[in-house]
């Protein structure tokens, strides 16, 4: 599957996931941070579609991993400008491949930025901390999938200052 036949900007993804029907590629960095979520039909191994996140919010670039809960896809916020880590979790509807919503974690805690993947349980999404604006981070985030607004923090660094800077989820 040659994505550049659809759009020459479609390279530099960091992770992906499937809902059983489509493969979703998470936009990271293609020479600069970008925000074009790309999906393709698994059965046909084609039918490439894109979702331009920057049309919703110009800061929605540079993600690292994603996951889904059967209804929505979620993108883990990482770096939207060189050296600038962000905390904007993106949620989009899988069926329509639209309806973008954003949860800005930095409104809860300014250090909640620069994650390297995530995963979900039946009721919550979790983000793996890597690096925030100042340093490597140990703040694991849990957010409610139903309301997409309730945020909890597990600060591993508070228990042990060396427990920080993790890579990827599962």
mmCIF file of N, CA and C in Angstrom, residues 23-132:
data_model
loop_
_atom_site.group_PDB
_atom_site.id
_atom_site.type_symbol
_atom_site.label_atom_id
_atom_site.label_comp_id
_atom_site.label_asym_id
_atom_site.label_seq_id
_atom_site.Cartn_x
_atom_site.Cartn_y
_atom_site.Cartn_z
ATOM 1 N N UNK A 23 -7.337 0.007 9.328
ATOM 2 C CA UNK A 23 -6.077 0.287 9.998
ATOM 3 C C UNK A 23 -5.949 1.794 10.118
ATOM 4 N N UNK A 24 -5.547 2.277 11.276
ATOM 5 C CA UNK A 24 -5.391 3.710 11.531
ATOM 6 C C UNK A 24 -3.923 3.984 11.814
ATOM 7 N N UNK A 25 -3.359 4.976 11.138
ATOM 8 C CA UNK A 25 -1.966 5.360 11.324
ATOM 9 C C UNK A 25 -1.906 6.699 12.043
ATOM 10 N N UNK A 26 -1.054 6.768 13.055
ATOM 11 C CA UNK A 26 -0.967 7.936 13.935
ATOM 12 C C UNK A 26 0.100 8.904 13.405
ATOM 13 N N UNK A 27 -0.301 10.147 13.093
ATOM 14 C CA UNK A 27 0.642 11.119 12.531
ATOM 15 C C UNK A 27 1.630 11.638 13.573
ATOM 16 N N UNK A 28 2.910 11.631 13.207
ATOM 17 C CA UNK A 28 3.942 12.102 14.133
ATOM 18 C C UNK A 28 4.777 13.210 13.482
ATOM 19 N N UNK A 29 5.697 12.809 12.603
ATOM 20 C CA UNK A 29 6.678 13.762 12.077
ATOM 21 C C UNK A 29 7.083 13.344 10.668
ATOM 22 N N UNK A 30 6.808 14.172 9.668
ATOM 23 C CA UNK A 30 7.194 13.889 8.275
ATOM 24 C C UNK A 30 8.128 14.992 7.749
ATOM 25 N N UNK A 31 9.086 15.365 8.566
ATOM 26 C CA UNK A 31 9.942 16.525 8.294
ATOM 27 C C UNK A 31 9.590 17.658 9.242
ATOM 28 N N UNK A 32 8.364 17.652 9.685
ATOM 29 C CA UNK A 32 7.865 18.526 10.747
ATOM 30 C C UNK A 32 6.656 17.806 11.354
ATOM 31 N N UNK A 33 6.295 18.136 12.597
ATOM 32 C CA UNK A 33 5.115 17.492 13.176
ATOM 33 C C UNK A 33 3.883 17.750 12.300
ATOM 34 N N UNK A 34 3.073 16.713 12.110
ATOM 35 C CA UNK A 34 1.878 16.881 11.288
ATOM 36 C C UNK A 34 0.689 16.179 11.944
ATOM 37 N N UNK A 35 -0.503 16.436 11.436
ATOM 38 C CA UNK A 35 -1.720 15.952 12.069
ATOM 39 C C UNK A 35 -2.724 15.332 11.118
ATOM 40 N N UNK A 36 -2.264 14.529 10.177
ATOM 41 C CA UNK A 36 -3.162 13.873 9.228
ATOM 42 C C UNK A 36 -3.320 12.407 9.616
ATOM 43 N N UNK A 37 -4.424 12.074 10.291
ATOM 44 C CA UNK A 37 -4.715 10.676 10.627
ATOM 45 C C UNK A 37 -5.077 9.983 9.316
ATOM 46 N N UNK A 38 -4.532 8.804 9.115
ATOM 47 C CA UNK A 38 -4.768 8.069 7.881
ATOM 48 C C UNK A 38 -5.357 6.711 8.217
ATOM 49 N N UNK A 39 -6.396 6.346 7.461
ATOM 50 C CA UNK A 39 -6.954 5.008 7.650
ATOM 51 C C UNK A 39 -7.115 4.335 6.301
ATOM 52 N N UNK A 40 -7.100 2.998 6.337
ATOM 53 C CA UNK A 40 -7.276 2.214 5.124
ATOM 54 C C UNK A 40 -8.115 0.989 5.445
ATOM 55 N N UNK A 41 -8.793 0.484 4.443
ATOM 56 C CA UNK A 41 -9.651 -0.692 4.571
ATOM 57 C C UNK A 41 -8.777 -1.937 4.653
ATOM 58 N N UNK A 42 -8.938 -2.728 5.706
ATOM 59 C CA UNK A 42 -8.095 -3.907 5.902
ATOM 60 C C UNK A 42 -8.394 -5.001 4.882
ATOM 61 N N UNK A 43 -9.675 -5.236 4.574
ATOM 62 C CA UNK A 43 -10.053 -6.311 3.657
ATOM 63 C C UNK A 43 -9.565 -6.038 2.236
ATOM 64 N N UNK A 44 -9.698 -4.810 1.782
ATOM 65 C CA UNK A 44 -9.271 -4.436 0.424
ATOM 66 C C UNK A 44 -7.808 -4.029 0.363
ATOM 67 N N UNK A 45 -7.218 -3.764 1.537
ATOM 68 C CA UNK A 45 -5.864 -3.223 1.629
ATOM 69 C C UNK A 45 -5.723 -2.022 0.709
ATOM 70 N N UNK A 46 -6.696 -1.112 0.866
ATOM 71 C CA UNK A 46 -6.761 0.095 0.060
ATOM 72 C C UNK A 46 -7.815 1.014 0.639
ATOM 73 N N UNK A 47 -8.407 1.832 -0.210
ATOM 74 C CA UNK A 47 -9.440 2.754 0.253
ATOM 75 C C UNK A 47 -8.914 3.729 1.286
ATOM 76 N N UNK A 48 -7.790 4.366 0.994
ATOM 77 C CA UNK A 48 -7.129 5.278 1.931
ATOM 78 C C UNK A 48 -7.972 6.540 2.124
ATOM 79 N N UNK A 49 -8.171 6.908 3.404
ATOM 80 C CA UNK A 49 -8.875 8.141 3.768
ATOM 81 C C UNK A 49 -8.020 8.905 4.766
ATOM 82 N N UNK A 50 -8.188 10.223 4.807
ATOM 83 C CA UNK A 50 -7.440 11.043 5.750
ATOM 84 C C UNK A 50 -8.378 11.941 6.551
ATOM 85 N N UNK A 51 -7.937 12.272 7.737
ATOM 86 C CA UNK A 51 -8.644 13.188 8.630
ATOM 87 C C UNK A 51 -7.645 14.261 9.049
ATOM 88 N N UNK A 52 -7.895 15.496 8.635
ATOM 89 C CA UNK A 52 -6.987 16.612 8.907
ATOM 90 C C UNK A 52 -7.329 17.248 10.258
ATOM 91 N N UNK A 53 -6.551 16.936 11.259
ATOM 92 C CA UNK A 53 -6.810 17.440 12.606
ATOM 93 C C UNK A 53 -6.576 18.944 12.714
ATOM 94 N N UNK A 54 -5.619 19.466 11.976
ATOM 95 C CA UNK A 54 -5.288 20.893 12.056
ATOM 96 C C UNK A 54 -6.435 21.782 11.581
ATOM 97 N N UNK A 55 -7.355 21.237 10.808
ATOM 98 C CA UNK A 55 -8.525 22.020 10.409
ATOM 99 C C UNK A 55 -9.407 22.300 11.619
ATOM 100 N N UNK A 56 -9.334 21.444 12.607
ATOM 101 C CA UNK A 56 -10.098 21.620 13.846
ATOM 102 C C UNK A 56 -9.355 22.527 14.826
ATOM 103 N N UNK A 57 -8.031 22.327 14.923
ATOM 104 C CA UNK A 57 -7.189 23.081 15.858
ATOM 105 C C UNK A 57 -5.766 23.023 15.311
ATOM 106 N N UNK A 58 -5.169 24.160 15.037
ATOM 107 C CA UNK A 58 -3.833 24.231 14.460
ATOM 108 C C UNK A 58 -2.735 23.595 15.287
ATOM 109 N N UNK A 59 -2.981 23.353 16.578
ATOM 110 C CA UNK A 59 -1.983 22.718 17.445
ATOM 111 C C UNK A 59 -1.996 21.196 17.362
ATOM 112 N N UNK A 60 -2.944 20.623 16.641
ATOM 113 C CA UNK A 60 -3.110 19.161 16.633
ATOM 114 C C UNK A 60 -2.173 18.508 15.619
ATOM 115 N N UNK A 61 -0.907 18.482 16.007
ATOM 116 C CA UNK A 61 0.163 17.864 15.229
ATOM 117 C C UNK A 61 1.060 17.087 16.178
ATOM 118 N N UNK A 62 1.695 16.030 15.671
ATOM 119 C CA UNK A 62 2.718 15.323 16.435
ATOM 120 C C UNK A 62 2.176 14.455 17.556
ATOM 121 N N UNK A 63 1.778 13.237 17.203
ATOM 122 C CA UNK A 63 1.239 12.280 18.179
ATOM 123 C C UNK A 63 2.132 11.052 18.223
ATOM 124 N N UNK A 64 1.985 10.276 19.277
ATOM 125 C CA UNK A 64 2.822 9.089 19.455
ATOM 126 C C UNK A 64 1.939 7.966 19.978
ATOM 127 N N UNK A 65 1.385 7.199 19.071
ATOM 128 C CA UNK A 65 0.538 6.072 19.446
ATOM 129 C C UNK A 65 -0.919 6.452 19.585
ATOM 130 N N UNK A 66 -1.745 5.431 19.566
ATOM 131 C CA UNK A 66 -3.176 5.621 19.700
ATOM 132 C C UNK A 66 -3.858 4.319 20.056
ATOM 133 N N UNK A 67 -5.155 4.398 20.308
ATOM 134 C CA UNK A 67 -5.947 3.224 20.656
ATOM 135 C C UNK A 67 -7.407 3.543 20.391
ATOM 136 N N UNK A 68 -8.283 2.576 20.592
ATOM 137 C CA UNK A 68 -9.715 2.808 20.378
ATOM 138 C C UNK A 68 -10.523 2.104 21.460
ATOM 139 N N UNK A 69 -11.794 2.501 21.563
ATOM 140 C CA UNK A 69 -12.708 1.878 22.519
ATOM 141 C C UNK A 69 -13.937 1.292 21.819
ATOM 142 N N UNK A 70 -13.828 0.977 20.555
ATOM 143 C CA UNK A 70 -14.884 0.435 19.678
ATOM 144 C C UNK A 70 -15.775 1.516 19.079
ATOM 145 N N UNK A 71 -15.841 2.700 19.671
ATOM 146 C CA UNK A 71 -16.629 3.807 19.127
ATOM 147 C C UNK A 71 -15.728 4.933 18.643
ATOM 148 N N UNK A 72 -14.708 5.244 19.418
ATOM 149 C CA UNK A 72 -13.814 6.362 19.117
ATOM 150 C C UNK A 72 -12.364 5.902 19.015
ATOM 151 N N UNK A 73 -11.598 6.634 18.222
ATOM 152 C CA UNK A 73 -10.151 6.504 18.202
ATOM 153 C C UNK A 73 -9.562 7.616 19.045
ATOM 154 N N UNK A 74 -8.445 7.346 19.693
ATOM 155 C CA UNK A 74 -7.768 8.309 20.563
ATOM 156 C C UNK A 74 -6.304 8.395 20.149
ATOM 157 N N UNK A 75 -5.753 9.606 20.160
ATOM 158 C CA UNK A 75 -4.351 9.824 19.829
ATOM 159 C C UNK A 75 -3.617 10.380 21.038
ATOM 160 N N UNK A 76 -2.451 9.826 21.290
ATOM 161 C CA UNK A 76 -1.620 10.218 22.422
ATOM 162 C C UNK A 76 -0.775 11.435 22.051
ATOM 163 N N UNK A 77 -0.934 12.562 22.776
ATOM 164 C CA UNK A 77 -0.210 13.787 22.436
ATOM 165 C C UNK A 77 1.283 13.672 22.722
ATOM 166 N N UNK A 78 2.075 14.173 21.777
ATOM 167 C CA UNK A 78 3.516 14.124 21.974
ATOM 168 C C UNK A 78 4.154 15.494 21.724
ATOM 169 N N UNK A 79 4.564 15.778 20.498
ATOM 170 C CA UNK A 79 5.335 16.996 20.215
ATOM 171 C C UNK A 79 4.765 17.672 18.966
ATOM 172 N N UNK A 80 4.268 18.925 19.112
ATOM 173 C CA UNK A 80 3.668 19.598 17.959
ATOM 174 C C UNK A 80 4.577 20.631 17.304
ATOM 175 N N UNK A 81 5.669 20.954 17.911
ATOM 176 C CA UNK A 81 6.730 21.784 17.332
ATOM 177 C C UNK A 81 8.039 21.248 17.875
ATOM 178 N N UNK A 82 9.167 21.418 17.157
ATOM 179 C CA UNK A 82 10.433 20.938 17.709
ATOM 180 C C UNK A 82 10.663 21.498 19.122
ATOM 181 N N UNK A 83 10.846 20.609 20.087
ATOM 182 C CA UNK A 83 11.073 21.004 21.471
ATOM 183 C C UNK A 83 9.838 21.417 22.240
ATOM 184 N N UNK A 84 8.673 21.347 21.616
ATOM 185 C CA UNK A 84 7.425 21.760 22.261
ATOM 186 C C UNK A 84 6.480 20.571 22.401
ATOM 187 N N UNK A 85 6.359 20.089 23.607
ATOM 188 C CA UNK A 85 5.507 18.932 23.891
ATOM 189 C C UNK A 85 4.110 19.431 24.226
ATOM 190 N N UNK A 86 3.101 18.705 23.745
ATOM 191 C CA UNK A 86 1.734 19.151 23.996
ATOM 192 C C UNK A 86 0.927 18.086 24.731
ATOM 193 N N UNK A 87 -0.230 18.489 25.224
ATOM 194 C CA UNK A 87 -1.077 17.606 26.015
ATOM 195 C C UNK A 87 -2.494 17.489 25.489
ATOM 196 N N UNK A 88 -2.683 17.666 24.184
ATOM 197 C CA UNK A 88 -4.027 17.623 23.604
ATOM 198 C C UNK A 88 -4.346 16.223 23.077
ATOM 199 N N UNK A 89 -5.160 15.494 23.843
ATOM 200 C CA UNK A 89 -5.635 14.178 23.418
ATOM 201 C C UNK A 89 -6.738 14.397 22.390
ATOM 202 N N UNK A 90 -6.650 13.692 21.278
ATOM 203 C CA UNK A 90 -7.666 13.786 20.234
ATOM 204 C C UNK A 90 -8.553 12.549 20.287
ATOM 205 N N UNK A 91 -9.863 12.788 20.154
ATOM 206 C CA UNK A 91 -10.835 11.701 20.025
ATOM 207 C C UNK A 91 -11.608 11.937 18.726
ATOM 208 N N UNK A 92 -11.782 10.885 17.938
ATOM 209 C CA UNK A 92 -12.577 10.992 16.715
ATOM 210 C C UNK A 92 -13.458 9.758 16.575
ATOM 211 N N UNK A 93 -14.594 9.955 15.908
ATOM 212 C CA UNK A 93 -15.559 8.887 15.696
ATOM 213 C C UNK A 93 -15.028 7.910 14.640
ATOM 214 N N UNK A 94 -14.996 6.621 14.971
ATOM 215 C CA UNK A 94 -14.478 5.625 14.043
ATOM 216 C C UNK A 94 -15.413 5.389 12.858
ATOM 217 N N UNK A 95 -16.725 5.356 13.104
ATOM 218 C CA UNK A 95 -17.684 5.052 12.039
ATOM 219 C C UNK A 95 -17.686 6.124 10.957
ATOM 220 N N UNK A 96 -17.731 7.384 11.357
ATOM 221 C CA UNK A 96 -17.792 8.482 10.385
ATOM 222 C C UNK A 96 -16.414 9.015 10.004
ATOM 223 N N UNK A 97 -15.385 8.644 10.765
ATOM 224 C CA UNK A 97 -14.028 9.165 10.602
ATOM 225 C C UNK A 97 -14.052 10.694 10.603
ATOM 226 N N UNK A 98 -14.759 11.233 11.611
ATOM 227 C CA UNK A 98 -14.891 12.680 11.784
ATOM 228 C C UNK A 98 -15.248 12.941 13.243
ATOM 229 N N UNK A 99 -15.912 14.047 13.508
ATOM 230 C CA UNK A 99 -16.364 14.424 14.850
ATOM 231 C C UNK A 99 -15.200 14.454 15.849
ATOM 232 N N UNK A 100 -14.283 15.355 15.600
ATOM 233 C CA UNK A 100 -13.083 15.500 16.425
ATOM 234 C C UNK A 100 -13.424 16.236 17.712
ATOM 235 N N UNK A 101 -12.935 15.703 18.826
ATOM 236 C CA UNK A 101 -12.998 16.381 20.125
ATOM 237 C C UNK A 101 -11.603 16.368 20.725
ATOM 238 N N UNK A 102 -11.323 17.358 21.567
ATOM 239 C CA UNK A 102 -9.996 17.509 22.154
ATOM 240 C C UNK A 102 -10.116 17.628 23.668
ATOM 241 N N UNK A 103 -9.248 16.917 24.363
ATOM 242 C CA UNK A 103 -9.113 17.038 25.811
ATOM 243 C C UNK A 103 -7.707 17.580 26.068
ATOM 244 N N UNK A 104 -7.617 18.845 26.508
ATOM 245 C CA UNK A 104 -6.325 19.474 26.775
ATOM 246 C C UNK A 104 -5.924 19.178 28.217
ATOM 247 N N UNK A 105 -5.015 18.239 28.386
ATOM 248 C CA UNK A 105 -4.581 17.810 29.719
ATOM 249 C C UNK A 105 -3.841 18.903 30.478
ATOM 250 N N UNK A 106 -3.240 19.846 29.761
ATOM 251 C CA UNK A 106 -2.480 20.902 30.435
ATOM 252 C C UNK A 106 -3.382 21.848 31.214
ATOM 253 N N UNK A 107 -4.688 21.811 30.987
ATOM 254 C CA UNK A 107 -5.595 22.612 31.812
ATOM 255 C C UNK A 107 -5.785 21.981 33.188
ATOM 256 N N UNK A 108 -5.468 20.687 33.309
ATOM 257 C CA UNK A 108 -5.504 19.997 34.601
ATOM 258 C C UNK A 108 -4.183 20.147 35.331
ATOM 259 N N UNK A 109 -3.077 19.995 34.581
ATOM 260 C CA UNK A 109 -1.727 20.086 35.137
ATOM 261 C C UNK A 109 -0.803 20.447 33.979
ATOM 262 N N UNK A 110 -0.075 21.539 34.085
ATOM 263 C CA UNK A 110 0.792 22.017 33.000
ATOM 264 C C UNK A 110 1.848 21.000 32.585
ATOM 265 N N UNK A 111 2.176 20.051 33.463
ATOM 266 C CA UNK A 111 3.183 19.034 33.145
ATOM 267 C C UNK A 111 2.629 17.865 32.328
ATOM 268 N N UNK A 112 1.327 17.841 32.077
ATOM 269 C CA UNK A 112 0.731 16.706 31.352
ATOM 270 C C UNK A 112 0.857 16.924 29.846
ATOM 271 N N UNK A 113 2.041 16.600 29.346
ATOM 272 C CA UNK A 113 2.362 16.753 27.925
ATOM 273 C C UNK A 113 3.436 15.734 27.564
ATOM 274 N N UNK A 114 3.574 15.437 26.276
ATOM 275 C CA UNK A 114 4.655 14.575 25.802
ATOM 276 C C UNK A 114 4.523 13.120 26.175
ATOM 277 N N UNK A 115 3.447 12.482 25.738
ATOM 278 C CA UNK A 115 3.205 11.067 26.048
ATOM 279 C C UNK A 115 3.677 10.179 24.903
ATOM 280 N N UNK A 116 3.931 8.928 25.213
ATOM 281 C CA UNK A 116 4.441 8.001 24.188
ATOM 282 C C UNK A 116 3.563 6.768 24.072
ATOM 283 N N UNK A 117 2.302 6.973 23.858
ATOM 284 C CA UNK A 117 1.390 5.853 23.670
ATOM 285 C C UNK A 117 0.341 5.805 24.750
ATOM 286 N N UNK A 118 -0.547 4.862 24.586
ATOM 287 C CA UNK A 118 -1.624 4.708 25.541
ATOM 288 C C UNK A 118 -2.370 3.410 25.326
ATOM 289 N N UNK A 119 -3.375 3.194 26.140
ATOM 290 C CA UNK A 119 -4.195 1.988 26.063
ATOM 291 C C UNK A 119 -5.492 2.270 26.789
ATOM 292 N N UNK A 120 -6.433 1.348 26.698
ATOM 293 C CA UNK A 120 -7.728 1.574 27.345
ATOM 294 C C UNK A 120 -8.176 0.354 28.127
ATOM 295 N N UNK A 121 -9.015 0.622 29.115
ATOM 296 C CA UNK A 121 -9.760 -0.413 29.820
ATOM 297 C C UNK A 121 -11.210 -0.243 29.380
ATOM 298 N N UNK A 122 -12.130 -0.875 30.040
ATOM 299 C CA UNK A 122 -13.539 -0.757 29.667
ATOM 300 C C UNK A 122 -14.074 0.658 29.873
ATOM 301 N N UNK A 123 -13.503 1.404 30.819
ATOM 302 C CA UNK A 123 -14.059 2.712 31.170
ATOM 303 C C UNK A 123 -13.085 3.880 31.052
ATOM 304 N N UNK A 124 -11.787 3.602 30.913
ATOM 305 C CA UNK A 124 -10.793 4.674 30.934
ATOM 306 C C UNK A 124 -9.748 4.518 29.831
ATOM 307 N N UNK A 125 -9.190 5.652 29.422
ATOM 308 C CA UNK A 125 -8.002 5.690 28.589
ATOM 309 C C UNK A 125 -6.824 6.031 29.475
ATOM 310 N N UNK A 126 -5.656 5.491 29.147
ATOM 311 C CA UNK A 126 -4.438 5.718 29.926
ATOM 312 C C UNK A 126 -3.347 6.193 28.976
ATOM 313 N N UNK A 127 -2.521 7.134 29.434
ATOM 314 C CA UNK A 127 -1.420 7.652 28.627
ATOM 315 C C UNK A 127 -0.097 7.413 29.331
ATOM 316 N N UNK A 128 0.897 6.997 28.549
ATOM 317 C CA UNK A 128 2.215 6.640 29.055
ATOM 318 C C UNK A 128 3.107 7.880 29.023
ATOM 319 N N UNK A 129 3.617 8.326 30.176
ATOM 320 C CA UNK A 129 4.423 9.555 30.209
ATOM 321 C C UNK A 129 5.832 9.340 29.661
ATOM 322 N N UNK A 130 6.276 10.294 28.846
ATOM 323 C CA UNK A 130 7.654 10.270 28.362
ATOM 324 C C UNK A 130 8.375 11.556 28.769
ATOM 325 N N UNK A 131 8.004 12.655 28.141
ATOM 326 C CA UNK A 131 8.729 13.901 28.379
ATOM 327 C C UNK A 131 7.752 15.068 28.306
ATOM 328 N N UNK A 132 7.795 15.938 29.302
ATOM 329 C CA UNK A 132 6.951 17.134 29.257
ATOM 330 C C UNK A 132 7.816 18.341 28.890
#
